[in-house]
mmCIF file of C-alpha atoms in Angstrom:
data_model
loop_
_atom_site.group_PDB
_atom_site.id
_atom_site.type_symbol
_atom_site.label_atom_id
_atom_site.label_comp_id
_atom_site.label_asym_id
_atom_site.label_seq_id
_atom_site.Cartn_x
_atom_site.Cartn_y
_atom_site.Cartn_z
ATOM 1 C CA UNK A 63 5.345 1.782 12.482
ATOM 2 C CA UNK A 64 2.686 2.023 15.321
ATOM 3 C CA UNK A 65 -0.607 3.904 14.571
ATOM 4 C CA UNK A 66 -2.558 6.362 16.160
ATOM 5 C CA UNK A 67 -6.138 6.966 15.139
ATOM 6 C CA UNK A 68 -6.975 9.915 14.630
ATOM 7 C CA UNK A 69 -10.853 10.886 15.167
ATOM 8 C CA UNK A 70 -11.794 15.323 14.143
ATOM 9 C CA UNK A 71 -14.645 15.925 14.848
ATOM 10 C CA UNK A 72 -16.056 19.017 14.631
ATOM 11 C CA UNK A 73 -14.183 21.508 12.321
ATOM 12 C CA UNK A 74 -13.658 24.656 14.347
ATOM 13 C CA UNK A 75 -10.488 26.774 13.268
ATOM 14 C CA UNK A 76 -7.646 26.266 15.784
ATOM 15 C CA UNK A 77 -8.110 22.424 14.396
ATOM 16 C CA UNK A 78 -3.870 22.934 11.815
ATOM 17 C CA UNK A 79 -2.441 24.089 14.897
ATOM 18 C CA UNK A 80 -3.565 20.915 17.506
ATOM 19 C CA UNK A 81 -2.568 18.724 14.128
ATOM 20 C CA UNK A 82 0.974 20.705 14.806
ATOM 21 C CA UNK A 83 1.440 19.457 17.382
ATOM 22 C CA UNK A 84 -0.082 16.865 16.927
ATOM 23 C CA UNK A 85 2.384 15.548 14.156
ATOM 24 C CA UNK A 86 5.228 16.982 16.216
ATOM 25 C CA UNK A 87 4.683 14.141 18.977
ATOM 26 C CA UNK A 88 3.912 11.837 16.535
ATOM 27 C CA UNK A 89 7.289 11.681 14.405
ATOM 28 C CA UNK A 90 9.248 11.925 18.095
ATOM 29 C CA UNK A 91 7.727 9.627 18.621
ATOM 30 C CA UNK A 92 7.667 7.607 16.069
ATOM 31 C CA UNK A 93 4.125 7.015 15.906
ATOM 32 C CA UNK A 94 1.230 7.381 11.873
ATOM 33 C CA UNK A 95 -1.066 9.418 12.587
ATOM 34 C CA UNK A 96 -4.101 8.180 10.953
ATOM 35 C CA UNK A 97 -6.527 11.589 10.826
ATOM 36 C CA UNK A 98 -10.213 10.202 10.223
ATOM 37 C CA UNK A 99 -12.799 13.293 9.635
ATOM 38 C CA UNK A 100 -15.428 11.510 11.819
ATOM 39 C CA UNK A 101 -18.822 10.496 9.659
ATOM 40 C CA UNK A 102 -22.075 9.783 11.571
ATOM 41 C CA UNK A 103 -22.147 6.247 9.434
ATOM 42 C CA UNK A 104 -18.729 5.044 10.060
ATOM 43 C CA UNK A 105 -18.399 1.946 12.827
ATOM 44 C CA UNK A 106 -16.386 2.740 15.013
ATOM 45 C CA UNK A 107 -15.155 -0.806 16.123
ATOM 46 C CA UNK A 108 -14.276 -1.298 11.949
ATOM 47 C CA UNK A 109 -11.812 1.494 12.232
ATOM 48 C CA UNK A 110 -10.143 -0.092 15.537
ATOM 49 C CA UNK A 111 -10.103 -4.123 13.577
ATOM 50 C CA UNK A 112 -9.018 -1.779 10.417
ATOM 51 C CA UNK A 113 -6.116 -0.125 11.584
ATOM 52 C CA UNK A 114 -5.654 -1.753 14.982
ATOM 53 C CA UNK A 115 -3.935 2.088 16.533
ATOM 54 C CA UNK A 116 -2.608 1.647 19.631
ATOM 55 C CA UNK A 117 -4.229 4.572 21.179
ATOM 56 C CA UNK A 118 -6.952 7.367 19.985
ATOM 57 C CA UNK A 119 -6.796 10.653 19.640
ATOM 58 C CA UNK A 120 -10.635 12.507 19.891
ATOM 59 C CA UNK A 121 -10.449 15.703 18.770
ATOM 60 C CA UNK A 122 -12.927 19.291 19.366
ATOM 61 C CA UNK A 123 -15.576 17.172 20.540
ATOM 62 C CA UNK A 124 -19.120 18.771 20.674
ATOM 63 C CA UNK A 125 -22.916 17.156 22.314
ATOM 64 C CA UNK A 126 -23.230 15.188 18.550
ATOM 65 C CA UNK A 127 -20.373 13.157 19.496
ATOM 66 C CA UNK A 128 -21.767 11.643 23.118
ATOM 67 C CA UNK A 129 -22.026 8.536 21.251
ATOM 68 C CA UNK A 130 -18.194 7.926 21.324
ATOM 69 C CA UNK A 131 -17.249 7.666 25.059
ATOM 70 C CA UNK A 132 -14.517 6.233 25.825
ATOM 71 C CA UNK A 133 -15.711 2.028 26.300
ATOM 72 C CA UNK A 134 -16.596 1.829 22.410
ATOM 73 C CA UNK A 135 -13.177 1.890 22.427
ATOM 74 C CA UNK A 136 -13.002 -0.936 24.314
ATOM 75 C CA UNK A 137 -8.953 -1.999 25.389
ATOM 76 C CA UNK A 138 -8.201 1.268 22.985
ATOM 77 C CA UNK A 139 -6.442 4.243 25.329
ATOM 78 C CA UNK A 140 -8.408 6.718 23.902
ATOM 79 C CA UNK A 141 -7.418 10.686 25.093
ATOM 80 C CA UNK A 142 -10.052 13.225 24.162
ATOM 81 C CA UNK A 143 -8.333 17.027 23.007
ATOM 82 C CA UNK A 144 -11.109 19.865 23.902
ATOM 83 C CA UNK A 145 -13.870 18.200 24.807
ATOM 84 C CA UNK A 146 -17.568 19.773 25.680
ATOM 85 C CA UNK A 147 -16.496 19.376 29.814
ATOM 86 C CA UNK A 148 -19.995 17.746 30.791
ATOM 87 C CA UNK A 149 -19.940 15.587 27.684
ATOM 88 C CA UNK A 150 -19.464 11.907 29.604
ATOM 89 C CA UNK A 151 -20.928 11.832 33.202
ATOM 90 C CA UNK A 152 -17.644 10.251 34.326
ATOM 91 C CA UNK A 153 -14.263 10.462 34.476
ATOM 92 C CA UNK A 154 -12.113 10.218 31.306
ATOM 93 C CA UNK A 155 -9.100 11.801 30.324
ATOM 94 C CA UNK A 156 -8.887 14.698 28.753
ATOM 95 C CA UNK A 157 -6.866 17.988 27.296
ATOM 96 C CA UNK A 158 -8.399 21.189 27.707
ATOM 97 C CA UNK A 159 -5.670 23.975 26.013
ATOM 98 C CA UNK A 160 -5.729 27.920 27.827
ATOM 99 C CA UNK A 161 -6.332 29.797 25.407
ATOM 100 C CA UNK A 162 -5.853 32.421 27.871
ATOM 101 C CA UNK A 163 -3.109 31.639 29.823
ATOM 102 C CA UNK A 164 -1.205 31.362 26.146
ATOM 103 C CA UNK A 165 -2.003 34.427 25.504
ATOM 104 C CA UNK A 166 -1.116 36.078 28.572
ATOM 105 C CA UNK A 167 2.560 34.297 28.565
ATOM 106 C CA UNK A 168 2.582 36.149 24.840
ATOM 107 C CA UNK A 169 2.034 39.938 26.562
ATOM 108 C CA UNK A 170 4.602 38.735 29.766
ATOM 109 C CA UNK A 171 6.974 38.010 26.550
ATOM 110 C CA UNK A 172 6.580 40.943 24.809
ATOM 111 C CA UNK A 173 6.138 43.340 27.787
ATOM 112 C CA UNK A 174 9.839 42.106 28.701
ATOM 113 C CA UNK A 175 11.485 42.746 25.507
#
């Protein structure tokens, strides 16, 4: 079974929703998620050598995680989930959820009932 590392860097209330979605996607693809609460003393290189992941998801990265630049993951693909928009000066793979659009969709559904 292939492993995907999930680095949680900030503890927001919506973590459980994001984790549920990640777990659902991982189950469909036959991946094992290895959740890691990011400790500033942890060395990314050691994590990559130990787990040998096929990819990394960095969740909710903010200014304190500026050292988690894509290049430190080497050839391992990394995607940032809800990063601070100006975290890196160059292009990087990221996903933002749009809470406003989600609420608008919910309201439209409610009004249609």
